[in-house]
Short mmCIF file of C-alpha atoms in Angstrom, two decimals:
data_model
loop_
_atom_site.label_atom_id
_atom_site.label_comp_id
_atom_site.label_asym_id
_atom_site.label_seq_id
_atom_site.Cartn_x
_atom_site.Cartn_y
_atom_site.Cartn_z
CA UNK W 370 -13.83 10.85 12.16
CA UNK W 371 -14.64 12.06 8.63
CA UNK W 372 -12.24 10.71 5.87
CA UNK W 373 -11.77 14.60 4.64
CA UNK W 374 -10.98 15.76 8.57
CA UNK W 375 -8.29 13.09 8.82
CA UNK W 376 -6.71 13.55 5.43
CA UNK W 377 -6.85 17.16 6.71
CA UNK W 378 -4.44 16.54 9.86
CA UNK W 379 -2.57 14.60 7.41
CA UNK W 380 -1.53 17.70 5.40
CA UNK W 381 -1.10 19.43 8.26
CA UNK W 382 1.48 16.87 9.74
CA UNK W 383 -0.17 15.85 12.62
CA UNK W 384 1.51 13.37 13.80
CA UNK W 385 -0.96 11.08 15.82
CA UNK W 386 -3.30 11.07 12.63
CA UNK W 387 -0.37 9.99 10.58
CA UNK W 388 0.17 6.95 13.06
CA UNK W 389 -3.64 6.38 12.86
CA UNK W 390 -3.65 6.54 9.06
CA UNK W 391 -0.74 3.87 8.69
CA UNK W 392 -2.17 1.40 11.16
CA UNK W 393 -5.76 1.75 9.23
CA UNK W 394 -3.90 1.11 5.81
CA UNK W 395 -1.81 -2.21 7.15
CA UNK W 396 -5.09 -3.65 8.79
CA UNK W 397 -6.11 -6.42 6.91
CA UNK W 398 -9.74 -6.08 7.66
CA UNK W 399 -11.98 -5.96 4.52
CA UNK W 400 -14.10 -2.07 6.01
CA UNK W 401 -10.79 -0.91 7.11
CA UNK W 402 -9.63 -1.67 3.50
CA UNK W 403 -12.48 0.18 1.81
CA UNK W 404 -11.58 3.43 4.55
CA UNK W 405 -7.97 3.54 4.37
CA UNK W 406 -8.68 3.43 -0.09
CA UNK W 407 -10.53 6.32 0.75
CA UNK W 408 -8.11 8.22 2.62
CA UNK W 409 -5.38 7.94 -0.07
CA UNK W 410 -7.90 8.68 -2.45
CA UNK W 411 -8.67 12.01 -0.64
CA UNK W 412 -4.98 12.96 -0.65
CA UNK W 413 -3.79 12.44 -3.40
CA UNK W 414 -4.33 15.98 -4.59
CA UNK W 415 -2.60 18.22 -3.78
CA UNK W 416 0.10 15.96 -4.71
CA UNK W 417 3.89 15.95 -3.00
CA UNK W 418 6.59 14.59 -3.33
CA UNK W 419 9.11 13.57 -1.25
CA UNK W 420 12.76 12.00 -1.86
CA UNK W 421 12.43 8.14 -0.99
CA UNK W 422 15.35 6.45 -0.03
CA UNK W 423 16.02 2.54 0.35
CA UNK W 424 18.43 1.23 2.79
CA UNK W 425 19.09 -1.95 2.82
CA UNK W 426 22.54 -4.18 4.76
CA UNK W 427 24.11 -6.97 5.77
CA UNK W 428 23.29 -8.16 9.47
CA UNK W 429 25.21 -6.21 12.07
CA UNK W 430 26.50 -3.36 9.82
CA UNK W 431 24.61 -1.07 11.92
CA UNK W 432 21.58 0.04 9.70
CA UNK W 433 19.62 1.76 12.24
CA UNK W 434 22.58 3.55 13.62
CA UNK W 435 23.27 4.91 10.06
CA UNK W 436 19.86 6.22 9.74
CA UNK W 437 19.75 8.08 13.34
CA UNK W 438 23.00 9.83 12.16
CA UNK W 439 22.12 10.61 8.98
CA UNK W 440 18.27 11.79 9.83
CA UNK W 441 20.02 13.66 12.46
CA UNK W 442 22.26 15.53 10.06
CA UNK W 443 19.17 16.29 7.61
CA UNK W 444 16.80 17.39 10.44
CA UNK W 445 19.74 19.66 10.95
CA UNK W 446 19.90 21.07 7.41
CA UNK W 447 15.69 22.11 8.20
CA UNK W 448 14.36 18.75 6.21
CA UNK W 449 11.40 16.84 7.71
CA UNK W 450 12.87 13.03 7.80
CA UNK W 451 10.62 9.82 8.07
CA UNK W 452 11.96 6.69 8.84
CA UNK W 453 9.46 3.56 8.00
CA UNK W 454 11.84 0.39 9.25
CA UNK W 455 10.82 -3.21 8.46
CA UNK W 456 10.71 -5.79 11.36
CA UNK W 457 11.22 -9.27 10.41
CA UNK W 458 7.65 -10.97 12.05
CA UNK W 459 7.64 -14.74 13.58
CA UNK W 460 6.31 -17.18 11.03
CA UNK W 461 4.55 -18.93 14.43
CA UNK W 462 3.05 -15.83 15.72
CA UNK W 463 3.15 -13.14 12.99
CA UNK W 464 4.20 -11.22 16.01
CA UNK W 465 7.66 -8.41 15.74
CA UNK W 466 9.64 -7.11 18.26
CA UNK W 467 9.40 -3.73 16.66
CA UNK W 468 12.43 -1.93 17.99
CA UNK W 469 13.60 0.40 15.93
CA UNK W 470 12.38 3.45 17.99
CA UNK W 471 14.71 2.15 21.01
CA UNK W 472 17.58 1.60 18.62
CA UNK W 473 17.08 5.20 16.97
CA UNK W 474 16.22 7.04 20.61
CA UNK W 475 18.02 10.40 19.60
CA UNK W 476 16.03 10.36 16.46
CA UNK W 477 12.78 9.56 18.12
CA UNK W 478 12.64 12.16 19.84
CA UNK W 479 13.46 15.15 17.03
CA UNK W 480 10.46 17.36 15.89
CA UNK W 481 11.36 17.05 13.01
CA UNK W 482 11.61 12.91 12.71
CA UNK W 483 8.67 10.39 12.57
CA UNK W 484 9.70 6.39 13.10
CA UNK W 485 7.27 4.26 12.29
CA UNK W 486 8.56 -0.04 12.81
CA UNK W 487 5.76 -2.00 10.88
CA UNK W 488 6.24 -6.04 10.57
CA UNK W 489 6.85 -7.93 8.00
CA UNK W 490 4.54 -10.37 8.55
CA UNK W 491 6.26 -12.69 6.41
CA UNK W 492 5.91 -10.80 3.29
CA UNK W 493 8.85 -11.45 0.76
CA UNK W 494 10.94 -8.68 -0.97
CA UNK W 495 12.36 -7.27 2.81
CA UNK W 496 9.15 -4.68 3.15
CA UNK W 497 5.66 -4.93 4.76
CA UNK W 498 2.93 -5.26 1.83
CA UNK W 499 1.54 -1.78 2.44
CA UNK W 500 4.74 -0.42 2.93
CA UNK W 501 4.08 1.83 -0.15
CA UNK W 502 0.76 3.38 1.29
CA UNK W 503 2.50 4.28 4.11
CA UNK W 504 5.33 6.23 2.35
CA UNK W 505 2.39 8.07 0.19
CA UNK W 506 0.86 9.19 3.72
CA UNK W 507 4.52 10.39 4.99
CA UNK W 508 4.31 12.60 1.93
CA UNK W 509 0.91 14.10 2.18
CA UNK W 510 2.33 14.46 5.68
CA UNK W 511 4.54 17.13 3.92
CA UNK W 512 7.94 15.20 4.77
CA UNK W 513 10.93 15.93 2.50
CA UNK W 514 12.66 12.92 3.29
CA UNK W 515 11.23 9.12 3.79
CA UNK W 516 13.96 6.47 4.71
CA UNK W 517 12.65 3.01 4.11
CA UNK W 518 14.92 0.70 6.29
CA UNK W 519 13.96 -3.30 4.80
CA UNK W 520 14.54 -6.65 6.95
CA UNK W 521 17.90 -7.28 5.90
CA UNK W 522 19.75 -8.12 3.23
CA UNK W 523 19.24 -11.00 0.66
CA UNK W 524 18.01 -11.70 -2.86
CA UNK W 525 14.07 -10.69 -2.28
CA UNK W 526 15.58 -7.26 -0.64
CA UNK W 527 15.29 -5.79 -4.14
CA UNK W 528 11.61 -5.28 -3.92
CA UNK W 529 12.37 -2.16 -2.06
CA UNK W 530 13.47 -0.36 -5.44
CA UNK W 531 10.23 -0.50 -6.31
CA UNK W 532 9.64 1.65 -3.80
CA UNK W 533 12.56 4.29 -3.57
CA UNK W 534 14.25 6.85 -5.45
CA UNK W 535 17.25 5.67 -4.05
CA UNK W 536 19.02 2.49 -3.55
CA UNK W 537 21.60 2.41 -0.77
CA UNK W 538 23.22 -0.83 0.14
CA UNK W 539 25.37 -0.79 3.51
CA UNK W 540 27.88 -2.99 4.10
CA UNK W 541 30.89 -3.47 6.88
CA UNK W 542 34.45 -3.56 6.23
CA UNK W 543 35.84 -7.38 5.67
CA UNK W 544 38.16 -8.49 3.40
CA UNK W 545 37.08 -9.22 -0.46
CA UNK W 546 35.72 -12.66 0.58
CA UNK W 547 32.52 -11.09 1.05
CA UNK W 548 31.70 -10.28 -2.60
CA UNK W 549 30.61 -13.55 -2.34
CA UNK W 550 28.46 -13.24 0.36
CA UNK W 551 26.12 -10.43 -1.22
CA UNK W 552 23.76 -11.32 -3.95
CA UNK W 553 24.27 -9.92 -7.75
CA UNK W 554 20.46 -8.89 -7.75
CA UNK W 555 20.74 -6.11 -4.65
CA UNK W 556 24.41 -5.11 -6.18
CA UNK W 557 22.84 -4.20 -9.56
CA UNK W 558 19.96 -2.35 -7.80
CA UNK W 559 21.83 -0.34 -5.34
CA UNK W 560 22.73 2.99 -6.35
CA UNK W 561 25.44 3.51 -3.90
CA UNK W 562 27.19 1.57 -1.68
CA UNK W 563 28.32 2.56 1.77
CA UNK W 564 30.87 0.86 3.59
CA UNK W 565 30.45 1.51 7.48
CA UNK W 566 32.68 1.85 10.35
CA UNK W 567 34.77 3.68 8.45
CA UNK W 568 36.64 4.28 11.54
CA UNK W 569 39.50 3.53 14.32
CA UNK W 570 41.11 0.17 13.42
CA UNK W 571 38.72 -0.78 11.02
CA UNK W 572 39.09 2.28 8.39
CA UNK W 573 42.04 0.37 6.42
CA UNK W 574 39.78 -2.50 5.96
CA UNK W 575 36.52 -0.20 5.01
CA UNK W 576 38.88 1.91 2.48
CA UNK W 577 39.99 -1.57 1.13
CA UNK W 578 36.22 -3.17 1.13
CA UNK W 579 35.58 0.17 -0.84
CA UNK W 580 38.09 -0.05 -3.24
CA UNK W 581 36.67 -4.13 -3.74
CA UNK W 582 33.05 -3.06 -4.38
CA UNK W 583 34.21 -0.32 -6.25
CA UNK W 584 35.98 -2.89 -8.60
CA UNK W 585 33.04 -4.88 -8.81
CA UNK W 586 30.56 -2.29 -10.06
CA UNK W 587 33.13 -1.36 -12.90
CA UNK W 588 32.06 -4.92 -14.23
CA UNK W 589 28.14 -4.55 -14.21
CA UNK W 590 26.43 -3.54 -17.23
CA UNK W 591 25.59 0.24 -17.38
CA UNK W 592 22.23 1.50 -16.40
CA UNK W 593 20.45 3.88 -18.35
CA UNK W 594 19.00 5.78 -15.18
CA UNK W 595 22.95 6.55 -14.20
CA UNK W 596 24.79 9.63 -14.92
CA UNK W 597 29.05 8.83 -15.35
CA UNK W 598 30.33 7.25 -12.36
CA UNK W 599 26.95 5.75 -10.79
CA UNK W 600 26.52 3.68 -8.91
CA UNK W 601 29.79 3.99 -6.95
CA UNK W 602 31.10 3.27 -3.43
CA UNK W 603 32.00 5.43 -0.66
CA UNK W 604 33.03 5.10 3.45
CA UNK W 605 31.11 6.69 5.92
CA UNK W 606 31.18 6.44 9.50
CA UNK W 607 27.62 5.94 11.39
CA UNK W 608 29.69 6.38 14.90
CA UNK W 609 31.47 9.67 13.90
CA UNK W 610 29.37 11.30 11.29
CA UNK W 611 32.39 10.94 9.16
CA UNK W 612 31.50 10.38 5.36
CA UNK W 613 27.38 11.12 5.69
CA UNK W 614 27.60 14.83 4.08
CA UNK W 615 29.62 13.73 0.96
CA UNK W 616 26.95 10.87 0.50
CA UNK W 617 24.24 12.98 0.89
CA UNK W 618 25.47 15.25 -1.88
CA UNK W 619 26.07 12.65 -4.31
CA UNK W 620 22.38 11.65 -3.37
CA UNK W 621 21.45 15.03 -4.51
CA UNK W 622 23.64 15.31 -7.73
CA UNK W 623 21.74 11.65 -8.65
CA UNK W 624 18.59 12.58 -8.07
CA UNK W 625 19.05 16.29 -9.90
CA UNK W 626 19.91 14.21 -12.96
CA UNK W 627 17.32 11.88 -12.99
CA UNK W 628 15.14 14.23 -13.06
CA UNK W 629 16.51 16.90 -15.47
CA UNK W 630 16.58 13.18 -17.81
CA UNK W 631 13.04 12.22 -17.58
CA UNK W 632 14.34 9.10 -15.33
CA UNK W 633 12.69 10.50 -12.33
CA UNK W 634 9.15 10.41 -13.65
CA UNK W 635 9.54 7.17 -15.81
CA UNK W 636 11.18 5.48 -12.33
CA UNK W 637 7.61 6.79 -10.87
CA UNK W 638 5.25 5.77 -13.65
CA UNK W 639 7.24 2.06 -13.89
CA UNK W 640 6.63 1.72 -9.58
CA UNK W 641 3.03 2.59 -9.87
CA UNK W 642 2.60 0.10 -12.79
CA UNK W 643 4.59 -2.61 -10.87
CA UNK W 644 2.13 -1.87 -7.52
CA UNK W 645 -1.19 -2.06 -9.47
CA UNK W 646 0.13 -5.11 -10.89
CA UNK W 647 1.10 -6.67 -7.44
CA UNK W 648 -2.39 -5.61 -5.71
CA UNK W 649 -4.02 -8.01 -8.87
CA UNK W 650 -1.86 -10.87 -7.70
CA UNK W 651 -2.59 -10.16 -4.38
CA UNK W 652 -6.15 -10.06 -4.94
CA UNK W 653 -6.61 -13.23 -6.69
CA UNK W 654 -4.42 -14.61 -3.86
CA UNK W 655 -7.09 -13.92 -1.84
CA UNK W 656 -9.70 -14.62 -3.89
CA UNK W 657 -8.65 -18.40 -3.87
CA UNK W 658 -8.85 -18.13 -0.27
CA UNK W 659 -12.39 -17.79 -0.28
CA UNK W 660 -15.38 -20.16 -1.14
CA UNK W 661 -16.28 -21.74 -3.89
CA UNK W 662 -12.29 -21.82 -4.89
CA UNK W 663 -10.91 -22.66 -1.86
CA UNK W 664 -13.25 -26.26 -2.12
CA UNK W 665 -11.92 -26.28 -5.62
CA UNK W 666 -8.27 -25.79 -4.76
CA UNK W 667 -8.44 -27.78 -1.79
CA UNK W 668 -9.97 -31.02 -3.77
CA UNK W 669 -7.20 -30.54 -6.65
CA UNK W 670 -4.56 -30.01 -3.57
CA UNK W 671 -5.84 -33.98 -2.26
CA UNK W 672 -5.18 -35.02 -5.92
CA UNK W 673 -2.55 -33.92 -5.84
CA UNK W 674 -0.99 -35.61 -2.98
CA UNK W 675 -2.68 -38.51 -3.37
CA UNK W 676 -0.31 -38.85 -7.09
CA UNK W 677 -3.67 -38.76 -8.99
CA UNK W 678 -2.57 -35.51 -10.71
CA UNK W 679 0.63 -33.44 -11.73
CA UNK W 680 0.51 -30.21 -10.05
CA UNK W 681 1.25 -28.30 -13.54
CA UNK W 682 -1.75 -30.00 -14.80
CA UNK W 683 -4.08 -29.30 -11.60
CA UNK W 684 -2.57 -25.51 -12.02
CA UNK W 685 -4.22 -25.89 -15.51
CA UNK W 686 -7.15 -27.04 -14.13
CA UNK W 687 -7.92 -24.33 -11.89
CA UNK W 688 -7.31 -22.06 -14.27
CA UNK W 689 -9.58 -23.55 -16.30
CA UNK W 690 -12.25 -23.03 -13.98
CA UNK W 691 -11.63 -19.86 -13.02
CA UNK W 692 -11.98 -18.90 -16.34
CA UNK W 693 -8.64 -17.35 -16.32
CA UNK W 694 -6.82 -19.84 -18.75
#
């Protein structure tokens, strides 16, 4: 098929070409590069936007139930949702279990949803490396919304605000021990906090974990992107749809004020600066993969290990003759 008919089913939302059109952009062979470049190139005008939102969470705090509620509830205001969750891959295998759709089945099968699980494969920062190609398809796609669900949370999970509009961190309700547990990094990227299972026996201890976080954000520095009482934290409840409406409006109020400051399009213009930049890393990555350098690094690697040379200095060295010193 013709790179202009299948950035035309794009726009059109077809859903089957949209599949097609992320698995061409994650393969990781060298013609399927130069198509899928293509593609995005082709639809990049006429250009949409969509609102992207990071999620990112402890273990167990029930991300993916979250995101079928709350896609649920914005399918239900008329908004076309897309979910693009992260899989952790095996480090033996590169393989992922990929089971987001069964974990989301409500969600799945809405009209107006698209889930797309991609792995990992072992790419740092808690998102697959072409994780931002495949948002930019979602929005040629014409979808309003594009959840990006990450591995899990950690340190490296703040690559995904390179990627988002949005920065939601969800947590569970536990005592205040567990300030400790999450990382200053993700707490200064997150633009709001969520405290699930905000319900039954365990609201009391997620109106408490609220009030902690809440305590904690008072003593971060301020953030020029922020409006007066950003980033804050609020309870919902995943289980009961309790708590998802009043998030999603203080979503909106955010994002209407980055944007009527300028912090919107800067946010935009920094992420596409940061993503060029990463694509030259990854590039030369490669590069040294390949012959002549991989002899050369391989022969400074033996060096190396043998004691002959420092590593800073065979670093040096390589640079050196690269010609990139």
């Amino acid at each position: 098929m013709q790179i202009e008919d299948r950035a035309r089913l794009i726009r059109q939302g077809d859903r089957r070409a949209l599949a097609r059109a992320i698995t061409l952009v994650e393969s990781a062979r060298p013609d399927h590069r130069d198509e899928a470049l293509a593609l995005l190139s082709a639809l990049r005008e006429p250009r949409r936007e969509a609102l992207r939102i990071g999620l990112s969470g402890t273990p167990g705090v029930g991300k993916s139930t979250f995101i079928e509620a709350f896609g649920l509830m914005l399918t239900g205001q008329g908004l076309k949702v897309a979910v693009l969750a992260v899989d952790p891959s095996s480090a033996r295998s590169g393989g992922s279990i990929l089971g987001d759709k069964t974990r989301m089945e409500r969600l799945s099968r809405d009209p107006m949803a698209f889930i797309r699980p991609s792995p990992s494969q072992s790419q740092l920062g808690g998102v697959a490396r072409r994780t931002r190609e495949a948002v930019a398809l979602c929005e040629a796609a014409g979808f309003d919304v594009v959840l990006i669900e990450t591995v899990g949370v950690g340190q490296s999970e703040t690559v995904v605000a390179q990627l988002s509009d949005l920065f939601l961190l969800l947590l569970a309700p536990a005592g205040g021990d567990e300030l400790q547990g999450v990382k200053r990094g993700i707490m200064e990227m997150a633009d709001l906090i969520l405290v699930n299972k905000a319900d039954g026996e365990l609201k009391p201890a997620a109106l408490r974990t609220v009030a902690d976080y809440a305590g904690a954000l008072q003593l971060l520095r301020h953030r020029p992107q922020d409006p007066p009482g950003f980033p804050k934290a609020m309870p919902v409840s995943a289980l009961e749809s309790e708590g998802l409406a009043k998030a999603w409006e203080e979503m909106q109020a955010l994002t209407a004020w980055r944007k009527a400051q300028g912090q919107w399009d800067r946010a935009r213009a920094d992420q596409a600066r940061h993503w060029f930049e990463e694509e030259v890393r990854q590039g030369l990555l490669a590069a040294l993969a390949r012959e002549p350098q991989k002899g050369l690094m391989a022969g400074l690697g033996d060096r190396v290990a043998q004691g002959a040379l420092a590593p800073e200095a065979a670093a040096a060295e390589m640079l050196r003759l690269l010609g990139r010193a």
